[in-house]
CSV table of C-alpha atoms in Angstrom, one decimal:
chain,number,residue,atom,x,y,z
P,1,UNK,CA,-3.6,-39.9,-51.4
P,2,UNK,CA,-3.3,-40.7,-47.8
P,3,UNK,CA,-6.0,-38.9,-45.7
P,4,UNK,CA,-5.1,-37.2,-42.0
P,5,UNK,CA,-7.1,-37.9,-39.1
P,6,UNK,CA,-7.9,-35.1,-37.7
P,7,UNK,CA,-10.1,-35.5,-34.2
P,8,UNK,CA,-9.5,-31.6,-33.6
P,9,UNK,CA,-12.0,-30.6,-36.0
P,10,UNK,CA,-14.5,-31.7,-33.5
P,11,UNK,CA,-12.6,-29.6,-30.8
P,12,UNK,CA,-12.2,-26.2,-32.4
P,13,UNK,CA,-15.2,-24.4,-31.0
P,14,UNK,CA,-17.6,-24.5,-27.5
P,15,UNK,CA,-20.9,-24.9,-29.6
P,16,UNK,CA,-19.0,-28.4,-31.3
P,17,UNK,CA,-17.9,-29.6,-28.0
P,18,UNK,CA,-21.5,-29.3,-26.6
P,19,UNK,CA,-22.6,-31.0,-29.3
P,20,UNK,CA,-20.0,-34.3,-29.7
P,21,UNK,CA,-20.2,-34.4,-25.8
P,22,UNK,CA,-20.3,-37.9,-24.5
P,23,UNK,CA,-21.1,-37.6,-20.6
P,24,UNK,CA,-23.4,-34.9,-19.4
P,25,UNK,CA,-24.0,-34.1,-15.6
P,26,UNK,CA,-28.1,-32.8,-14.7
P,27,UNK,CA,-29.3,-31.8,-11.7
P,28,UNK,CA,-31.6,-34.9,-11.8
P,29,UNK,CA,-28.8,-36.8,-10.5
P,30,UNK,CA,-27.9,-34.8,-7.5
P,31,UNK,CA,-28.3,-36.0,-4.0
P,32,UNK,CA,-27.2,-33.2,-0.9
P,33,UNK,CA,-26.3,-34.3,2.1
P,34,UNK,CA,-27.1,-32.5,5.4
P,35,UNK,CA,-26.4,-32.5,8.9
P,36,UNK,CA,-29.3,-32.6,11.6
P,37,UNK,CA,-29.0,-31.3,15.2
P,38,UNK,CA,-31.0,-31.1,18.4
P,39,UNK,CA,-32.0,-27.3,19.2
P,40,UNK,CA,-33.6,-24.4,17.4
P,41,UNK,CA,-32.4,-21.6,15.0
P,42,UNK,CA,-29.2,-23.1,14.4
P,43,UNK,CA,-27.3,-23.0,11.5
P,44,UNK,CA,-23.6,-23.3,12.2
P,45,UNK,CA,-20.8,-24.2,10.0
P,46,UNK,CA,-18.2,-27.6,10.1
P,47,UNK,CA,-14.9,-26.1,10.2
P,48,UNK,CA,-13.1,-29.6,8.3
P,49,UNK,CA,-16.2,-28.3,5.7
P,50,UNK,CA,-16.4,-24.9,4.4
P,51,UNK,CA,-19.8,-23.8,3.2
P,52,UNK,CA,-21.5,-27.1,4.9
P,53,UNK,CA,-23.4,-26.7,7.8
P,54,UNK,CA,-25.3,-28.2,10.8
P,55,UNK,CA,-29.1,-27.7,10.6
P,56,UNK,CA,-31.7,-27.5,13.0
P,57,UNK,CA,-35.1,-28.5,12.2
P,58,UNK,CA,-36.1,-25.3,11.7
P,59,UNK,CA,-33.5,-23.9,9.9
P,60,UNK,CA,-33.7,-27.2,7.5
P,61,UNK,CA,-36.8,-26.2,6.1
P,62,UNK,CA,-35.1,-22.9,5.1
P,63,UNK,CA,-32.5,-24.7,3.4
P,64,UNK,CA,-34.8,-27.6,1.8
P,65,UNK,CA,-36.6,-24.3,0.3
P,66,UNK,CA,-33.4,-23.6,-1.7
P,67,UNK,CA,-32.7,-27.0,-2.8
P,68,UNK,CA,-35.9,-27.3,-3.9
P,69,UNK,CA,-35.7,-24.4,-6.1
P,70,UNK,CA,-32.2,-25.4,-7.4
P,71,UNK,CA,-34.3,-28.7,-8.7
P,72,UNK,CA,-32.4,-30.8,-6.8
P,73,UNK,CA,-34.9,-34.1,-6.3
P,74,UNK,CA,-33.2,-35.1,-3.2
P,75,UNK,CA,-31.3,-35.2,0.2
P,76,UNK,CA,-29.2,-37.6,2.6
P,77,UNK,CA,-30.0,-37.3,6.3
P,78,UNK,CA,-27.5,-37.4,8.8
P,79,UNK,CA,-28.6,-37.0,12.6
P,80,UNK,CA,-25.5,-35.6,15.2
P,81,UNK,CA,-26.2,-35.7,18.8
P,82,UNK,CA,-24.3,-35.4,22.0
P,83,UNK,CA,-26.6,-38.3,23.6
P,84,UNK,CA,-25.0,-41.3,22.7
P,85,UNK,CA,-24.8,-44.7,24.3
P,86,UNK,CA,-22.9,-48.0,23.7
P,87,UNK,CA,-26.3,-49.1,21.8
P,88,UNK,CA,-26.8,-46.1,19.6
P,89,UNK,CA,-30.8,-45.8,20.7
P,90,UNK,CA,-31.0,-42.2,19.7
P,91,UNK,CA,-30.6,-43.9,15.7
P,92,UNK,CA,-33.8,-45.8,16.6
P,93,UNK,CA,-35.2,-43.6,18.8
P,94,UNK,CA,-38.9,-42.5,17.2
P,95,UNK,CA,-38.1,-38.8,18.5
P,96,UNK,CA,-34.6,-38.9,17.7
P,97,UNK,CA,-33.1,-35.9,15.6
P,98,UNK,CA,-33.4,-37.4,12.4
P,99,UNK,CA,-37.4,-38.6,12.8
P,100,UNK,CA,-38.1,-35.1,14.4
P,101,UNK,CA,-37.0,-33.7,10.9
P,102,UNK,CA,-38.0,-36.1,8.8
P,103,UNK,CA,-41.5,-35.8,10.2
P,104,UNK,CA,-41.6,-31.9,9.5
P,105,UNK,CA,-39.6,-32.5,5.9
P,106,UNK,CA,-42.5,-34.4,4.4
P,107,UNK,CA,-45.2,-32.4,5.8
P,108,UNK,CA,-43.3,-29.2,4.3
P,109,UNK,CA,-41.9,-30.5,1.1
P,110,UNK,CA,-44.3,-33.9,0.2
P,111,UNK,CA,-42.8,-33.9,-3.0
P,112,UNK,CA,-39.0,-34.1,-2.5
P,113,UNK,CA,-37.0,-37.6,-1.9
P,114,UNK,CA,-36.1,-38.2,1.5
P,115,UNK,CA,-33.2,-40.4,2.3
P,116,UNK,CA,-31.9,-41.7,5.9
P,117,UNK,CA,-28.5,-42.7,6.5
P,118,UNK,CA,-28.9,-46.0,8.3
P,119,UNK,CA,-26.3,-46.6,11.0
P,120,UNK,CA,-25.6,-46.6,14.7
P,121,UNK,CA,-21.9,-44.9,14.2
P,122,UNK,CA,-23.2,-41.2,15.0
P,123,UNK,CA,-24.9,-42.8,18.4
P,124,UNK,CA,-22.5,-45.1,20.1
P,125,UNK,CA,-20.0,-43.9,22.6
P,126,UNK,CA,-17.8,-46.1,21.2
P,127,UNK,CA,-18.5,-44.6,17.2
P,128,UNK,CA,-18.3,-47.8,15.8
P,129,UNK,CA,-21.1,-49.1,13.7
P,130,UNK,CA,-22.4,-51.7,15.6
P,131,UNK,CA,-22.7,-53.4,19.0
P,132,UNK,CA,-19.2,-54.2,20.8
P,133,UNK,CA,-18.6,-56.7,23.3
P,134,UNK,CA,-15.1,-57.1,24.5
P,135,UNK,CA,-13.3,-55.0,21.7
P,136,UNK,CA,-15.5,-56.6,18.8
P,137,UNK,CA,-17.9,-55.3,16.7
P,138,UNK,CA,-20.5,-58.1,16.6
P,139,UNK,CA,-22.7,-58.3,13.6
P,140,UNK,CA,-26.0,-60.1,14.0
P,141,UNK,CA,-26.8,-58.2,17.3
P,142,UNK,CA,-26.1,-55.0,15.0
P,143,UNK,CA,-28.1,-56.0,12.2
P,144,UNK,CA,-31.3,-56.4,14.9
P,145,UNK,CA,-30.8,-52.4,16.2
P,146,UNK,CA,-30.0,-51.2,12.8
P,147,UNK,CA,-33.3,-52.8,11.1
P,148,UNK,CA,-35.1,-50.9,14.1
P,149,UNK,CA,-33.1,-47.8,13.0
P,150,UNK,CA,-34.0,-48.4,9.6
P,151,UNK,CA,-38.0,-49.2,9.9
P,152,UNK,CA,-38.2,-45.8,13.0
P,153,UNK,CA,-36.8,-43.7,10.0
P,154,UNK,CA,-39.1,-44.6,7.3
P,155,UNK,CA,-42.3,-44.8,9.6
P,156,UNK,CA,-41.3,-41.2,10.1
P,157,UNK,CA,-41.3,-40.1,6.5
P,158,UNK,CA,-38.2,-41.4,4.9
P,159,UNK,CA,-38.6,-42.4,1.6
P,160,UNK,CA,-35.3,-44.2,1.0
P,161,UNK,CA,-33.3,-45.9,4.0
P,162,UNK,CA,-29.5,-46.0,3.5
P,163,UNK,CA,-27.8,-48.5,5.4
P,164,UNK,CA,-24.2,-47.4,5.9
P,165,UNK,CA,-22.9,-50.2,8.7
P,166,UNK,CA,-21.4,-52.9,6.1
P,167,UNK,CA,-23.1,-55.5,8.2
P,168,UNK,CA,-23.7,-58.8,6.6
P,169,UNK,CA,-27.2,-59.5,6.0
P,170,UNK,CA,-28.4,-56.2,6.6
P,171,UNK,CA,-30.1,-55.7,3.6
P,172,UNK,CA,-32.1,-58.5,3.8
P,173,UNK,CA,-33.7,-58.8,7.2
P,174,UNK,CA,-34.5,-54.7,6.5
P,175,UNK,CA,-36.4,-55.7,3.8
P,176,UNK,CA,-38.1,-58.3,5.2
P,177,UNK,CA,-38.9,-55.9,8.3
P,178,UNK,CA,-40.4,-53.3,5.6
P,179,UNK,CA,-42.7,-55.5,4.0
P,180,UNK,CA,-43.9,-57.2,6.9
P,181,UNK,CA,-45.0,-53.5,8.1
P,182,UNK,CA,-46.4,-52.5,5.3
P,183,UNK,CA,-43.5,-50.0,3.9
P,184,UNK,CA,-43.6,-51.8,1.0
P,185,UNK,CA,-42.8,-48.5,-1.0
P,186,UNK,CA,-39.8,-48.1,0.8
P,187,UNK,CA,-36.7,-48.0,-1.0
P,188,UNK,CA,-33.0,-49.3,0.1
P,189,UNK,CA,-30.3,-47.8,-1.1
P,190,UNK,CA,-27.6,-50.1,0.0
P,191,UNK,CA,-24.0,-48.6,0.6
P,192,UNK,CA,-22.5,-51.9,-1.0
P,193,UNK,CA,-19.1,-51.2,-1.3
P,194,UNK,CA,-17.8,-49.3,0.8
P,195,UNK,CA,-14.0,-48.8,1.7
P,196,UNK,CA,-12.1,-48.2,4.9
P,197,UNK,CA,-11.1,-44.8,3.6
P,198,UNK,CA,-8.8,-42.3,4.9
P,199,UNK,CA,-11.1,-39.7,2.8
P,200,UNK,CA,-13.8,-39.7,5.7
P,201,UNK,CA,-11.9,-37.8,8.0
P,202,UNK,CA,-13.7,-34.7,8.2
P,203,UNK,CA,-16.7,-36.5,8.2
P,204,UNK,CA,-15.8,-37.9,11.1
P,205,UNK,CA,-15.2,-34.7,12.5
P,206,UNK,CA,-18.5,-33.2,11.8
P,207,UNK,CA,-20.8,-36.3,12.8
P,208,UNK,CA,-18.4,-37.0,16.3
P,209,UNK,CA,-17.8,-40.8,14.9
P,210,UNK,CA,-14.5,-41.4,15.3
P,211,UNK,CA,-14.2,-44.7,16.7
P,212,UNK,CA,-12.7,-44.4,20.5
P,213,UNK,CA,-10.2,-47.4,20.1
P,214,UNK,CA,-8.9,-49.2,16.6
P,215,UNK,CA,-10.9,-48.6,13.3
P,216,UNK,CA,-13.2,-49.8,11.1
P,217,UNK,CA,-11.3,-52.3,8.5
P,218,UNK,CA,-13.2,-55.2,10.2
P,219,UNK,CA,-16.5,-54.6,8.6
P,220,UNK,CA,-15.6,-51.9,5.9
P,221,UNK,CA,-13.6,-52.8,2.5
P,222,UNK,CA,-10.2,-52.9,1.9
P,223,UNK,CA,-9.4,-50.4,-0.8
P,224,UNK,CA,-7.0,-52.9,-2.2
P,225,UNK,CA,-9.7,-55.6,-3.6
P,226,UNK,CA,-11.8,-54.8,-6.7
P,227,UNK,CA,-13.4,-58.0,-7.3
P,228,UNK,CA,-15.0,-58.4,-3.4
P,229,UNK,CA,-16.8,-55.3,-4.2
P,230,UNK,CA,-18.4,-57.5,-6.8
P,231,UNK,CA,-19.6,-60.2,-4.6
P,232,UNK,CA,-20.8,-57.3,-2.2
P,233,UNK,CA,-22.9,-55.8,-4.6
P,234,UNK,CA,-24.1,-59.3,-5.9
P,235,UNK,CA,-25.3,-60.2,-2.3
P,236,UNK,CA,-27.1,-56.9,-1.3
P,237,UNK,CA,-29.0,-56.7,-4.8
P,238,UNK,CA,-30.4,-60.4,-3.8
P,239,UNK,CA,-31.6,-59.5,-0.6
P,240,UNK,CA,-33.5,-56.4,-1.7
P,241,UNK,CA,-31.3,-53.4,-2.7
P,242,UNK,CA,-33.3,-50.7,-5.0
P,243,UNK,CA,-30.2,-49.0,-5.3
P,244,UNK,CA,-26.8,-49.8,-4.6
P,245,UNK,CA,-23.6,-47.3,-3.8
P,246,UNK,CA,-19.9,-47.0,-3.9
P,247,UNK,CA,-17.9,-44.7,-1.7
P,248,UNK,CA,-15.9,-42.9,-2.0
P,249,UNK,CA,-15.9,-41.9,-5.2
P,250,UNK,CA,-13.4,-40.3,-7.4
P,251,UNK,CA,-10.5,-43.1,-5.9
P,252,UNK,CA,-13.0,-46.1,-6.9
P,253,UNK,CA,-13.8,-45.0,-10.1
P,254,UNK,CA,-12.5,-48.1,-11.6
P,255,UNK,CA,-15.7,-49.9,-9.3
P,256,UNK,CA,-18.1,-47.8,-10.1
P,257,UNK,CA,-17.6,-48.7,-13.6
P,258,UNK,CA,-17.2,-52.8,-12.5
P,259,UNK,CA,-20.3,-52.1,-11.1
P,260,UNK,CA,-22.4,-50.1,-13.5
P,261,UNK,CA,-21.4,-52.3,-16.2
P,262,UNK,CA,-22.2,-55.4,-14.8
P,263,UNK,CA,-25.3,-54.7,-13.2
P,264,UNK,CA,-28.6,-53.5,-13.7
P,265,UNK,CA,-30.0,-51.7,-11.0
P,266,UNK,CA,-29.1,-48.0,-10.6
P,267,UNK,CA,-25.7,-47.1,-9.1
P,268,UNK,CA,-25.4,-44.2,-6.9
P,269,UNK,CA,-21.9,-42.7,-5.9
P,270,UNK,CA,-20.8,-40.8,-2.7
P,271,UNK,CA,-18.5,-38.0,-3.4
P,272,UNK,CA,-17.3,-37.8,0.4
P,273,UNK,CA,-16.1,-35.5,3.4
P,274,UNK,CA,-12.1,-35.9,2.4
P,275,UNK,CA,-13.1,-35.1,-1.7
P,276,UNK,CA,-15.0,-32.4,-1.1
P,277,UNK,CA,-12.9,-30.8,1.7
P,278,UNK,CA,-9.4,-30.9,-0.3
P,279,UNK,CA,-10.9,-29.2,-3.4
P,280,UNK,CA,-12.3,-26.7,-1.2
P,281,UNK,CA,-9.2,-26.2,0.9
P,282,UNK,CA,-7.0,-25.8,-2.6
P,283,UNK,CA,-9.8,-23.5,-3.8
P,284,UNK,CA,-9.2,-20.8,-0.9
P,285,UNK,CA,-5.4,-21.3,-1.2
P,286,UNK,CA,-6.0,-19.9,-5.0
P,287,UNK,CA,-4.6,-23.4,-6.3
P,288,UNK,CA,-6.7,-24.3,-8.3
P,289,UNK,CA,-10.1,-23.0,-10.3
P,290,UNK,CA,-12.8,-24.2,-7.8
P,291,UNK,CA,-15.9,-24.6,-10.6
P,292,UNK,CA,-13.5,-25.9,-13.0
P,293,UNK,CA,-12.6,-29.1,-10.4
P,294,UNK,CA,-15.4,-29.9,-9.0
P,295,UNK,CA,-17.3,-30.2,-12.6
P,296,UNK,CA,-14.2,-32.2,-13.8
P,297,UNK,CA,-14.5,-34.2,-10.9
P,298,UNK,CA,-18.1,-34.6,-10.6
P,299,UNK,CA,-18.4,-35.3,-14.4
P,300,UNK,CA,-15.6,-38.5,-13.9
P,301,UNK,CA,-18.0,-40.0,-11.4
P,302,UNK,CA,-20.6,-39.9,-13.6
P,303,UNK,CA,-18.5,-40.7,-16.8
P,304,UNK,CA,-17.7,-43.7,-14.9
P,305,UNK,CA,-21.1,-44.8,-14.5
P,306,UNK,CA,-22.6,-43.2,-11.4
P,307,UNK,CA,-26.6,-42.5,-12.1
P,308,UNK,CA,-26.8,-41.0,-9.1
P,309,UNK,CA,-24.1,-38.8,-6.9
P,310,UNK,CA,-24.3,-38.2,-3.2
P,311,UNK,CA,-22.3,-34.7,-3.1
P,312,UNK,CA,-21.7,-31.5,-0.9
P,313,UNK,CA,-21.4,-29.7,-4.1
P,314,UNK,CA,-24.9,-30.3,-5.2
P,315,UNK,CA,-26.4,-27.0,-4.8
P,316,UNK,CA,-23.0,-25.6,-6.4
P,317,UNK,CA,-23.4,-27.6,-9.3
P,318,UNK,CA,-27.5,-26.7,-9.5
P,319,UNK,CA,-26.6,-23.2,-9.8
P,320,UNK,CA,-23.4,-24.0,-12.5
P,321,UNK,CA,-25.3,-26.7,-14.6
């Protein structure tokens, strides 16, 4: 007698589901994002963002009280600032926006994870990530300001420095900066393959770092190669990367799991501006179910092989998980 397969039997009620499940999403794995501005009592919404906000220092600590209590272990600086020059000092300025909070964030919450995003983009007049002379964005002249950025940042509390820039040899000469100042407990999360993506828009938007003339494909990733991600990774974990990222997310699924599987230091994921902001936009429409997406979406990340995921969602998914 011929016997039928029959996978449904392990789909026929919630409590069997939960317990054949093969990817689970925790709280432990969340990382928020936030935006940091000059000024007091401000808490102010991006319009290209619904429910994300820009923070004051004061008003952070407000806000760090919730995702604390949520259990999320972590969050991702970003500083905004009208003052911006060709240079981007205000990113390694030792009073600048994001080491004014970062300063008050460890005092306030010691136990919490503290990550700076590392770049010069949300600085420069220009909003490109580096220095430019005569249309080009020149790299070892960027790599000097951005391992200034990154050792101001974590001499003022930052626990993790994320350099963002895609740079070559960023990784390394921040490393070697860290140890020879003693920040030898200083963590780099690298963002290793990143991609020229039309998914940062509203990102954009909310930081003011759209680049004044042509675009970023020089230094970022083309999202048609899979295998240079590969070498990217390969070359930031050999200088020094603790951690190393893909973004975006949900369309690079395919290297986060390259990634994860062929490497063995944790891989973090960035669920970015453009994902976020198209599920929420469909969700106020009434076009789709916005708990059911975002943990479908949120889930593939991890599924993939994402240990941890940089998302606006976070303290949605706290409260859901």
């Amino acid at each position: 007698m011929d016997i039928i397969k029959r996978p449904r039997r392990l789909r026929t009620g919630e409590w069997i589901r939960r317990l054949v499940r093969e990817t689970r999403l925790s709280v432990d794995e969340l990382i928020y994002p936030i935006f940091i501005v000059e000024g007091e009592g401000i808490k102010r919404e991006i319009p290209s963002m619904p429910g994300v906000y820009y923070f004051s220092s004061d008003c952070l600590m407000r806000e760090l009280e919730e995702v604390q209590s949520l259990g999320i272990p972590g969050v991702l600086l970003f500083g905004v600032t009208d003052k911006k020059d060709d240079v981007g000092s205000g990113a390694y300025d030792d009073n600048g926006v994001v080491q004014t909070a970062l300063k008050q964030c460890k005092r306030n919450f010691p136990q919490m994870i503290f990550m700076a995003d590392i770049c010069l983009c949300e600085y420069t007049s220009h909003g490109h990530c580096g220095v430019v002379r005569d249309g080009h964005v020149l790299n070892d002249p960027s790599v000097e300001l951005i391992v200034k950025a990154a050792l101001s940042c974590a001499d003022a509390g930052a626990d993790v420095v994320a350099p963002s820039d895609m740079m070559d040899g960023r990784v390394g000469e921040i490393r070697k900066a860290l140890d020879r100042n003693g920040l030898t407990d200083k963590a780099i999360m690298a963002y290793s393959a990143k991609y020229s993506s039309a998914f940062y828009g509203p990102f954009r938007d909310a930081a003011g770092s759209k680049p004044a003339f042509g675009d970023r494909r020089g230094y970022q990733m083309d999202f048609c190669n899979r295998k240079e991600a590969l070498r990217e990774v390969r070359l930031d974990i050999d200088e020094g990367a603790d951690i190393i990222m893909v973004k975006p997310a949900l369309a690079y699924l395919d290297i986060i799991r390259d990634v994860s599987e062929r490497f063995d230091v944790p891989v973090a994921a960035y669920n970015v501006s453009g994902e976020y902001s198209m599920i929420k936009a469909a969700a106020q429409k009434g076009w789709i179910d916005e708990r059911a997406a975002v943990t479908e979406s949120v889930t593939a990340i991890r599924r993939a092989g994402a240990g941890i995921i940089i998302t606006y969602f976070a303290k949605q998914l706290a409260q859901w998980i």
